[in-house]
Tab-separated table of C-alpha atoms and ligand atoms in Angstrom:
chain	number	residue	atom	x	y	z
A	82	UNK	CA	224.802	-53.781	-127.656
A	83	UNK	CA	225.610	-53.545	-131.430
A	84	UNK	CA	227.045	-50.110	-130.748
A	85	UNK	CA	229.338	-51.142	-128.450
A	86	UNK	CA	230.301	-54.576	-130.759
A	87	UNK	CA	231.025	-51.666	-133.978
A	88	UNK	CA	233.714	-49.682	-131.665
A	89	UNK	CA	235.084	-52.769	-130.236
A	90	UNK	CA	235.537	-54.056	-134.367
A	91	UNK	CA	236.566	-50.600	-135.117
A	92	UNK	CA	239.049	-50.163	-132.463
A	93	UNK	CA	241.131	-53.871	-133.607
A	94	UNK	CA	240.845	-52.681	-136.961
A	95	UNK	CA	242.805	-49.278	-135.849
A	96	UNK	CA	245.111	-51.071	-133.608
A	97	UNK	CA	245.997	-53.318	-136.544
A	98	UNK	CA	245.349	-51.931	-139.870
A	99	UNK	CA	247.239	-52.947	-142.708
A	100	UNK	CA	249.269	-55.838	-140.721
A	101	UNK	CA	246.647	-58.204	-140.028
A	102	UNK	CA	245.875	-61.166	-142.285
A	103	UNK	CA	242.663	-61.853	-142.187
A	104	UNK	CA	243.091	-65.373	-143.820
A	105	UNK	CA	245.940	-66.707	-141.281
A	106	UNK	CA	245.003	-64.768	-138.763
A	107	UNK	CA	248.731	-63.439	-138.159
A	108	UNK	CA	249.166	-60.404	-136.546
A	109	UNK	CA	252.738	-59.134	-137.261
A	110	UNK	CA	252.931	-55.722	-135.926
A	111	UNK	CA	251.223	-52.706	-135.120
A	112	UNK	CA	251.157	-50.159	-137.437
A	113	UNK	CA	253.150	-47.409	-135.106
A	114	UNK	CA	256.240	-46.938	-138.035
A	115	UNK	CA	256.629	-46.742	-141.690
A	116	UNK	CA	259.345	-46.684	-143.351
A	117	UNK	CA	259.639	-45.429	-147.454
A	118	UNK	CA	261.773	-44.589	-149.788
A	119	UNK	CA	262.679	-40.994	-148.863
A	120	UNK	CA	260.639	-38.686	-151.069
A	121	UNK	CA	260.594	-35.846	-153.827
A	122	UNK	CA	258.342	-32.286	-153.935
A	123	UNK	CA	257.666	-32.239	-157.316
A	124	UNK	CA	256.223	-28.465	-156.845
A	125	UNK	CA	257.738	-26.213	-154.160
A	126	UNK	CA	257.564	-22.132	-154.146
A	127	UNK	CA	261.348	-21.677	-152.314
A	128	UNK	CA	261.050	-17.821	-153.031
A	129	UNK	CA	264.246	-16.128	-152.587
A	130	UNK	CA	267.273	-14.566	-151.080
A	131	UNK	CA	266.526	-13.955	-146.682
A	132	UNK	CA	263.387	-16.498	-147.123
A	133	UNK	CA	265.532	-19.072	-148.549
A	134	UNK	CA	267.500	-20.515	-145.619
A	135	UNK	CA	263.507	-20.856	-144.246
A	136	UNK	CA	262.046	-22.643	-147.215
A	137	UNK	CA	265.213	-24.870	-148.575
A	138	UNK	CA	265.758	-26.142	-145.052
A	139	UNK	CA	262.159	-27.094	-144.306
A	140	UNK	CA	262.127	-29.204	-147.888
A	141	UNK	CA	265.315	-30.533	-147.284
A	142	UNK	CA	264.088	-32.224	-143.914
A	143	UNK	CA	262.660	-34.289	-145.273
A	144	UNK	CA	262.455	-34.556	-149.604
A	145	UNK	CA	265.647	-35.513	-151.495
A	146	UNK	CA	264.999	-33.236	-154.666
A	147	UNK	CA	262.127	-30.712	-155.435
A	148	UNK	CA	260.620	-28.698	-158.434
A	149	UNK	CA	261.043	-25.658	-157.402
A	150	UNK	CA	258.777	-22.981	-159.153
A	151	UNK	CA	259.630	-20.057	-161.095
A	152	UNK	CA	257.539	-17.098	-160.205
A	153	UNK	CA	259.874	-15.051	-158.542
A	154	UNK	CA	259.599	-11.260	-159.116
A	155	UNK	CA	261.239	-10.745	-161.927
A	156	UNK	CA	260.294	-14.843	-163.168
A	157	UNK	CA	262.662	-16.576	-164.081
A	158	UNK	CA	262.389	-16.814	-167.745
A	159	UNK	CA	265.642	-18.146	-169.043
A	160	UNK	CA	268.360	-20.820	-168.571
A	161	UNK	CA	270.747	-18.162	-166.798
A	162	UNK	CA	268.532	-17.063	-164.319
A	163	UNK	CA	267.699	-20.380	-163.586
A	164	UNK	CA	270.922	-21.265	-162.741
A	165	UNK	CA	271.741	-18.364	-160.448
A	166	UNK	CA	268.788	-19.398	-158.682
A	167	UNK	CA	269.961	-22.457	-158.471
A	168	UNK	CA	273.473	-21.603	-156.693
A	169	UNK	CA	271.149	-19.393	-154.247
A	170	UNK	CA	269.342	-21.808	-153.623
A	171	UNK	CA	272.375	-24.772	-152.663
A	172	UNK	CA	273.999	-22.100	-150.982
A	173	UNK	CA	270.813	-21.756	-148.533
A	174	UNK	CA	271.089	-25.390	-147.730
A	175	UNK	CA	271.641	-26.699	-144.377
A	176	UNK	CA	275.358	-27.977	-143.347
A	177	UNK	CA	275.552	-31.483	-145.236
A	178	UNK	CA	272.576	-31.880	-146.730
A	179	UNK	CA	272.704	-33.214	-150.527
A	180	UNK	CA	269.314	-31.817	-150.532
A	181	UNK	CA	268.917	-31.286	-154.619
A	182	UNK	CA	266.682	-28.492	-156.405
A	183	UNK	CA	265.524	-29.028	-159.470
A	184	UNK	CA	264.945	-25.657	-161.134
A	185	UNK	CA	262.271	-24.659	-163.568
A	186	UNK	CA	261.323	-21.841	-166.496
A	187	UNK	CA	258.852	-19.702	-166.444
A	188	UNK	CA	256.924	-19.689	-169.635
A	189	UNK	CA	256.180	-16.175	-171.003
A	190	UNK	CA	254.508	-14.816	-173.791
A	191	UNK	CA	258.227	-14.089	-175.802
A	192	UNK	CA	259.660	-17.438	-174.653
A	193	UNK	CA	261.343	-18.590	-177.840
A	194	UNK	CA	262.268	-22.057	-178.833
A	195	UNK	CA	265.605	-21.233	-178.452
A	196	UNK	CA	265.206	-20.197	-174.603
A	197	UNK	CA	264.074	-23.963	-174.539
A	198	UNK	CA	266.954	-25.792	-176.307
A	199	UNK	CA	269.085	-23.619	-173.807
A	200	UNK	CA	267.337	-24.320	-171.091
A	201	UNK	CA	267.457	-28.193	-171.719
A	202	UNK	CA	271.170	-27.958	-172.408
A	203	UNK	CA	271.604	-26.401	-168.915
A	204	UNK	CA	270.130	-29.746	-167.295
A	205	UNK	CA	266.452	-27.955	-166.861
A	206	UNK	CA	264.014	-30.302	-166.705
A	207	UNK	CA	260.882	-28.247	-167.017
A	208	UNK	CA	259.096	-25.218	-167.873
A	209	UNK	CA	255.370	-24.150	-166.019
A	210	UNK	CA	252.880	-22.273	-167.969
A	211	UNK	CA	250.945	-19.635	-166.023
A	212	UNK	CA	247.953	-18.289	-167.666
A	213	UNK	CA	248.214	-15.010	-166.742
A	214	UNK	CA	247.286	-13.594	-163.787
A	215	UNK	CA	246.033	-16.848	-162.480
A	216	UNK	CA	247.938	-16.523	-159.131
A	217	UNK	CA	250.599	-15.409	-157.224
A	218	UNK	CA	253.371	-13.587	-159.178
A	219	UNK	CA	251.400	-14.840	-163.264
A	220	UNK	CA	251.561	-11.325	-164.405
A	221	UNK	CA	254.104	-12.502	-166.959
A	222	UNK	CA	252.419	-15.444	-167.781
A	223	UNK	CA	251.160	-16.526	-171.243
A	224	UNK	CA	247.900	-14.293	-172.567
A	225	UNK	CA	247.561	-16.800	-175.928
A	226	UNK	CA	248.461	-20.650	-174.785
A	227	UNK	CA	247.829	-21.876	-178.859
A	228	UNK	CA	250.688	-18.896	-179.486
A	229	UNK	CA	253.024	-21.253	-177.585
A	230	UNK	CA	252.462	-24.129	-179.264
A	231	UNK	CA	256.180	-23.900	-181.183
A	232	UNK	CA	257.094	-23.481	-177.835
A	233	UNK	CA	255.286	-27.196	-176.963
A	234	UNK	CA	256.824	-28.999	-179.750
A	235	UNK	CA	260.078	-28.090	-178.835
A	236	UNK	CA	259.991	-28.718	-175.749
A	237	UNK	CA	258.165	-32.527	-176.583
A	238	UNK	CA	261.483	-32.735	-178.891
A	239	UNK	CA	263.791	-32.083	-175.931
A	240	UNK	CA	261.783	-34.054	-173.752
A	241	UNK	CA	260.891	-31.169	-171.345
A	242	UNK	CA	258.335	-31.485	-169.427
A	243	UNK	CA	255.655	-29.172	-169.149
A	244	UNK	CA	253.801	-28.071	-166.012
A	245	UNK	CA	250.289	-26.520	-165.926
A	246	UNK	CA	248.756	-24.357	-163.879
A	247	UNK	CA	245.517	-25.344	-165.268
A	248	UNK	CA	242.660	-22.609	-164.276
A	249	UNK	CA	241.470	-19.928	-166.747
A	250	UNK	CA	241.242	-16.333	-166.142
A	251	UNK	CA	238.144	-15.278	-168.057
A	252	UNK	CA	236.613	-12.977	-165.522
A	253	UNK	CA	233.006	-14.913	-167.051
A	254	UNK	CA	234.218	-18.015	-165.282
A	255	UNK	CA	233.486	-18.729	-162.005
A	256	UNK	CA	236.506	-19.347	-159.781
A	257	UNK	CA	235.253	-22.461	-158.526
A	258	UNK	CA	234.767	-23.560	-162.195
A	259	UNK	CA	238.108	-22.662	-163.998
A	260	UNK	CA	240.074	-25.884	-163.989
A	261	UNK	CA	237.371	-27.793	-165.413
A	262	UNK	CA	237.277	-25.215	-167.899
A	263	UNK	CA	240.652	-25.119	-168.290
A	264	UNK	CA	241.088	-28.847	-169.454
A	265	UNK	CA	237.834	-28.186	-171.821
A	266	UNK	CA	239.145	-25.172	-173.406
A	267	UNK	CA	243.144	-25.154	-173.646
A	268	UNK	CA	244.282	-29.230	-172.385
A	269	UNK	CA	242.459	-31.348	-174.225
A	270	UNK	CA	243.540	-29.814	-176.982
A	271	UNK	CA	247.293	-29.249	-175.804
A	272	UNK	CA	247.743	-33.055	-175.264
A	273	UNK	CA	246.057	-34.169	-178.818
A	274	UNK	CA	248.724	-31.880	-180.593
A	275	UNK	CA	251.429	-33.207	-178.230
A	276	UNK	CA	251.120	-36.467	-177.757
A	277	UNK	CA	255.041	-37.204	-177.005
A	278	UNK	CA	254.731	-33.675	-174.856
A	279	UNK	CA	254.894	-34.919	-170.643
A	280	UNK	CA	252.423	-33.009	-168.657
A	281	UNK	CA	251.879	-32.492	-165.217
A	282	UNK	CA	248.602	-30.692	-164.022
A	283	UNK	CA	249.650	-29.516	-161.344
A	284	UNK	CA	247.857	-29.148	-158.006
A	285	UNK	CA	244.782	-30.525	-158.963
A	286	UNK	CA	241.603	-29.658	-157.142
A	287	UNK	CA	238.751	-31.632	-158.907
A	288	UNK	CA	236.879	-34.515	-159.674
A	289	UNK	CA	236.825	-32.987	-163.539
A	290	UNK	CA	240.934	-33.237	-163.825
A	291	UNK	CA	241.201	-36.387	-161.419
A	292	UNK	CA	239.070	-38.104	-164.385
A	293	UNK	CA	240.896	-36.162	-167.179
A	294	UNK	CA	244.220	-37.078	-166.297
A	295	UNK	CA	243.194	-40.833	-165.083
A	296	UNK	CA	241.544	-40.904	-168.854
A	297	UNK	CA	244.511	-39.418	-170.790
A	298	UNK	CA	247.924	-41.254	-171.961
A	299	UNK	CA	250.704	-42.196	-170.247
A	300	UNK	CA	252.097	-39.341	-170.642
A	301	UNK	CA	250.417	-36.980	-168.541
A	302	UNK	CA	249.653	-36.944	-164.960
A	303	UNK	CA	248.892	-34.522	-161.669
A	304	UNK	CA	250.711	-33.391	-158.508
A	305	UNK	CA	248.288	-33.131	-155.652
A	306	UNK	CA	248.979	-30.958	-152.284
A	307	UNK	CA	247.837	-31.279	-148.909
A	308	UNK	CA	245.463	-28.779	-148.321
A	309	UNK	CA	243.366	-29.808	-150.784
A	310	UNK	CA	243.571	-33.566	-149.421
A	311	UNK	CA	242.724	-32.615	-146.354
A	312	UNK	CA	239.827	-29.758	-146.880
A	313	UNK	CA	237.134	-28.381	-149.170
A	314	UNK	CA	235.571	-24.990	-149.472
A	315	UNK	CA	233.791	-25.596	-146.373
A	316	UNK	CA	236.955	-25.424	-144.222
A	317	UNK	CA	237.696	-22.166	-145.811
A	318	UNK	CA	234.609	-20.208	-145.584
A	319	UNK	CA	231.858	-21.793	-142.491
A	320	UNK	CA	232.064	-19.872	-139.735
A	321	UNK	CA	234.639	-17.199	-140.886
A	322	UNK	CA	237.110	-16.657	-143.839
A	323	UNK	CA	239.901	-18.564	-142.748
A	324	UNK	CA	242.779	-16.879	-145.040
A	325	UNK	CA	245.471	-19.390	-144.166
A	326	UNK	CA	243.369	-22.034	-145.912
A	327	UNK	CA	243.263	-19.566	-149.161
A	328	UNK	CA	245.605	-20.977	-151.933
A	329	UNK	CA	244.765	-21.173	-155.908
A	330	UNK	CA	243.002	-23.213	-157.503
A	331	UNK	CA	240.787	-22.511	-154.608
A	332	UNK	CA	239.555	-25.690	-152.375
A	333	UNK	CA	236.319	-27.313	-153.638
A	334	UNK	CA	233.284	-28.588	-152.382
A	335	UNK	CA	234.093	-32.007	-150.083
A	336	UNK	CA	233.060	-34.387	-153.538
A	337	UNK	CA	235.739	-32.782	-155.244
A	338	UNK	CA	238.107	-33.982	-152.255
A	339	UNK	CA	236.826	-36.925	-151.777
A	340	UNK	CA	237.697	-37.638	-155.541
A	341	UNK	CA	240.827	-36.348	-155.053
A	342	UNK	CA	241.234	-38.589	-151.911
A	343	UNK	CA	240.144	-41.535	-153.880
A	344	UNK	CA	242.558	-40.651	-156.466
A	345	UNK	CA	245.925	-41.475	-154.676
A	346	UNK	CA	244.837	-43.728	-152.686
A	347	UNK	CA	244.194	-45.650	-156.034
A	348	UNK	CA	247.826	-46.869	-156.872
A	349	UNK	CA	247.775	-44.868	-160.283
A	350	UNK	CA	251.160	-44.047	-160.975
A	351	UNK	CA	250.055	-40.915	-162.988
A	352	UNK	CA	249.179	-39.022	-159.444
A	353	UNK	CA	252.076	-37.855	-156.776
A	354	UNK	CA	253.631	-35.596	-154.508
A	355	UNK	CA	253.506	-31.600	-154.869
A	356	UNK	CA	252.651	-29.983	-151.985
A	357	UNK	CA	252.482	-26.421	-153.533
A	358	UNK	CA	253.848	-25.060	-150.426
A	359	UNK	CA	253.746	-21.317	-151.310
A	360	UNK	CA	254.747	-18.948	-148.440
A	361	UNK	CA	253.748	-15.695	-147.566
A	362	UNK	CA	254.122	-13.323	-144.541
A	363	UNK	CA	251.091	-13.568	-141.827
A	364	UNK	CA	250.117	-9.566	-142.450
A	365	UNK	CA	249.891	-10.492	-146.465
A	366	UNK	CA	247.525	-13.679	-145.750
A	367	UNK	CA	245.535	-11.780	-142.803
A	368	UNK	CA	245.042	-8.594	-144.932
A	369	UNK	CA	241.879	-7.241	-146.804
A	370	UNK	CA	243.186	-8.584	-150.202
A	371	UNK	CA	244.886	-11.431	-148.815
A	372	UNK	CA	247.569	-13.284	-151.063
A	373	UNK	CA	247.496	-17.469	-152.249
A	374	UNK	CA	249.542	-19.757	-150.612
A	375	UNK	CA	250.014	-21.953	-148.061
A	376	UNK	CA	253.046	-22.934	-146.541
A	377	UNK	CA	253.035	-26.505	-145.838
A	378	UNK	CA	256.751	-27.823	-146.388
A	379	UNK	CA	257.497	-27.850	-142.234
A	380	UNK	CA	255.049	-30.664	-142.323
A	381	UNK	CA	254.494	-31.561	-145.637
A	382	UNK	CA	255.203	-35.276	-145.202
A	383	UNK	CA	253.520	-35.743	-142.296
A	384	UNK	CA	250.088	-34.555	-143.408
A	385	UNK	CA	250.104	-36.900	-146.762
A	386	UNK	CA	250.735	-39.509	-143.765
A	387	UNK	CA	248.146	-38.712	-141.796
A	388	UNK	CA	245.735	-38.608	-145.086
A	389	UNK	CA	246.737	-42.009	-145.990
A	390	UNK	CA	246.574	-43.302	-142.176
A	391	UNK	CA	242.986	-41.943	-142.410
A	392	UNK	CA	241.891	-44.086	-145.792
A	393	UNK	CA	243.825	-47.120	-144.961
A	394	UNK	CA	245.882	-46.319	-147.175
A	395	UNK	CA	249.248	-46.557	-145.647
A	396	UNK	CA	250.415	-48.978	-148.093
A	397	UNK	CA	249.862	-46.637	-151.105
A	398	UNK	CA	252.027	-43.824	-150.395
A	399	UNK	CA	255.615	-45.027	-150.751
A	400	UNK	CA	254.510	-44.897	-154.471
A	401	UNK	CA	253.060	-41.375	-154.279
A	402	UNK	CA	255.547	-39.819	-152.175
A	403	UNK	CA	258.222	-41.241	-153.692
A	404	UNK	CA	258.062	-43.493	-156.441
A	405	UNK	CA	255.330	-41.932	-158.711
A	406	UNK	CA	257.295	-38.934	-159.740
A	407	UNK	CA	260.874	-39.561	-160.020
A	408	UNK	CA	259.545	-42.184	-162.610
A	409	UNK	CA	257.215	-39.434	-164.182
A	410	UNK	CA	259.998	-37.527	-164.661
A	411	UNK	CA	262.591	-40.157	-165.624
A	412	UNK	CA	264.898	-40.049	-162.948
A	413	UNK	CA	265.959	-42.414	-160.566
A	414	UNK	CA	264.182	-43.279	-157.746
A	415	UNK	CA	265.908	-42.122	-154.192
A	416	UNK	CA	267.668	-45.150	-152.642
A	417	UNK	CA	267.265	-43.418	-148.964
A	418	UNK	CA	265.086	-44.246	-146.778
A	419	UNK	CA	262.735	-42.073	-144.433
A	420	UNK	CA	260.950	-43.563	-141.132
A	421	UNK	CA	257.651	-41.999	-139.695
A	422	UNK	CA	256.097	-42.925	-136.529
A	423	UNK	CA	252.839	-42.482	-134.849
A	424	UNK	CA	253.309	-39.450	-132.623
A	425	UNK	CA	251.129	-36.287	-132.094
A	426	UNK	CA	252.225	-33.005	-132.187
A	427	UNK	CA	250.951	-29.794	-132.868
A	428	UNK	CA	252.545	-27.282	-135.447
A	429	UNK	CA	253.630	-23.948	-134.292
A	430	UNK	CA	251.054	-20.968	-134.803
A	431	UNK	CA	253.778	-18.893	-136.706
A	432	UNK	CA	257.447	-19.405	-137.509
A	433	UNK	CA	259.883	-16.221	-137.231
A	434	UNK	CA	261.539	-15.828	-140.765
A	435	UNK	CA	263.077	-12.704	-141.525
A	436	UNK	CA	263.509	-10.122	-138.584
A	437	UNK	CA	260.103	-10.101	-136.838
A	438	UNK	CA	258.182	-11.105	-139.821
A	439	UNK	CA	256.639	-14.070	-139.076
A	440	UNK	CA	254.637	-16.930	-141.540
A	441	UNK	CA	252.033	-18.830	-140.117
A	442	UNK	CA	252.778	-22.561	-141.886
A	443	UNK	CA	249.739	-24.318	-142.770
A	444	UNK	CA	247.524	-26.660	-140.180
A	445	UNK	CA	249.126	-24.371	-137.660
A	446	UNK	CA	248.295	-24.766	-134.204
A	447	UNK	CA	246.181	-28.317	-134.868
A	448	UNK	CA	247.879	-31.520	-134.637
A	449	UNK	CA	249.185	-34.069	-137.015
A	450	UNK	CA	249.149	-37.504	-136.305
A	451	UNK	CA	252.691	-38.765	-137.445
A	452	UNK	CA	256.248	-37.516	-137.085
A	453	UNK	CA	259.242	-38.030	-139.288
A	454	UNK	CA	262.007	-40.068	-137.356
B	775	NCD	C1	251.313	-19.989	-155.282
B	775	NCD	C2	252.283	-18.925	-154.804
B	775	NCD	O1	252.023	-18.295	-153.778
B	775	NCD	O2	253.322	-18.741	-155.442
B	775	NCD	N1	250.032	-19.777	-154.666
B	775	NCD	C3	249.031	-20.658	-154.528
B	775	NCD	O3	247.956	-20.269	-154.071
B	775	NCD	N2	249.177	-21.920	-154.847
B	775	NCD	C4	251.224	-19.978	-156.774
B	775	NCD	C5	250.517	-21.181	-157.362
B	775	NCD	O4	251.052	-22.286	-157.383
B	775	NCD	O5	249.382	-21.028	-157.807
B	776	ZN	ZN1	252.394	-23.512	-156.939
């Protein structure tokens, strides 16, 4: 019964993955727990004002610091609104938490060198460029990226990082195709003229910028989400549109993932944690022109578990949850720890946020596999 031997092998493996020596023969323990350093979001969409006590206390549950994006409406474009949002956003936290935001600038087309220099005095650590109208809230985002180029050197000066959203807007280009195009055309180039300049692609979604960034110096590396860990283009469009799965760059087809997969399971320190969690009300997601976004923080951690748990991985993602990035970004590492233990539960199918209006988080109503202690 060969079948029955593979299950049998399969099962032991499962029961005892990643604590079994094969050479002494020592089992140790079951893999049920893990504990990690507790870890960062290096890309978080808090929003603002009533949807902040929603979005600051789901990070905070479980990240120590995260990037926290710009495109509010108005962005914000300068060190002063950057700081405001900053106070908004500490005074949203929960009681006690030492939860820590790290806000960002919004690169526009009449950023000046000077908004930079200001901004880095102010303890900013980075600026995202948004092609415009690329996503959610770009309008103001950069029409010429070689304009900004002054902009780049500066900010390589200052040591300010600089994070892409890396997908082109040519109406020519085919959605699926315009982060590969986006390297070709605009980052190639941007990281041969700035060679001191940090860069994060952020949210990766392909094969193309898994082997770009892997391929490029030390100096610039990719945030990866969730979603597009856990699904491809299938997911979103067999059998129905599914419009909670619809975020930007839009999910690929399953190579793509499976790339992506491969990618941080890999050890390179040059890929970690950004969950792009991006919330937006249920009717705006189920509508005929439905918005970008999902909202993953309530579970964030969890789901990069359960990807991990999945490839056998368990033993890489301490450094991608919370190692990876902080060095990236030149901080220090978190010295708290987080546990997680193997537990299923199923997310809610909507949380209430403001009044009535309810979000549905992302992987709502399935179940995740692990549960932070
Ligand atoms: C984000 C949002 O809603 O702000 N949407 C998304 O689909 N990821 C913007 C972004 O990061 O592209
Ligand atoms: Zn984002």
């Amino acid at each position: 019964m060969p079948h029955l031997i593979r299950s049998c092998e399969g099962l032991i493996t499962y029961l005892f993955q990643g604590i079994y020596d094969i050479q002494s023969s020592v089992v140790i323990l079951p893999m049920n727990e893990i504990t990690i350093t507790r870890p960062d979001d290096w890309h978080a969409h808090f929003r603002d004002n009533e949807l902040l006590k929603e979005t600051v206390s789901a990070s905070a549950r479980q990240f120590s610091r995260s990037i926290v994006m710009p495109n509010l409406t108005p962005p914000v474009v300068n060190a002063k609104m950057a700081k405001a949002y900053e106070a908004r956003i500490l005074a949203a936290r929960p009681e006690g938490s030492d939860f820590t935001p790290l806000v960002t600038l919004y690169l526009t087309n009449v950023t000046t060198t000077d908004d930079i220099k200001d901004a880095k005095e102010q303890g900013i650590l980075a600026a995202k460029l948004y092609p415009a109208g690329a996503t959610t809230n770009s309008s103001s985002g950069v029409n010429d990226i070689e304009k900004m180029y002054p902009v780049f050197e500066v900010m390589a000066k200052n040591k300010m990082l600089l994070l892409i959203h890396g997908e082109v807007t040519d109406g020519e280009i085919d959605i699926f195709d315009r982060e590969k195009v986006f390297i070709e055309r605009y980052l190639e180039d941007i990281v041969k003229s700035f060679p001191d300049l940090k860069v994060v692609l952020e949210h990766i979604t392909t094969k193309d910028a898994v082997d770009f960034v892997k391929g490029s110096s030390p100096n610039v590396a990719a945030t990866l989400t969730p979603q597009h860990l856990m699904l491809n283009r299938n997911d979103l469009l067999v059998g129905g549109v599914k419009p909670h799965y619809y975020c930007l760059p839009i999910l690929k087809r399953n190579t793509h993932q499976k790339a992506l997969r491969e990618a941080v399971i890999s050890g390179s320190t040059k890929f970690f944690l950004g969950t792009d969690s991006a919330p937006h009300m249920k009717d705006q997601k189920e509508s005929a022109c439905g918005c970008a976004g999902c909202y993953s923080a309530p579970a964030a951690l969890e789901l990069y578990t359960q990807v991990f748990d999945e490839l056998n991985a368990l033993d890489k993602l301490e450094g991608f949850t919370s190692h990876h990035g902080a060095d990236f970004y030149g901080l220090p590492r978190n010295t708290q720890k987080v546990t997680l233990v193997r537990e299923a539960w199923t997310i809610p199918n909507e949380l209430e946020v403001v009044g009535s209006r309810v979000i549905v988080p992302f992987w709502a109503g399935n179940k995740v596999t692990w549960r932070l202690k």
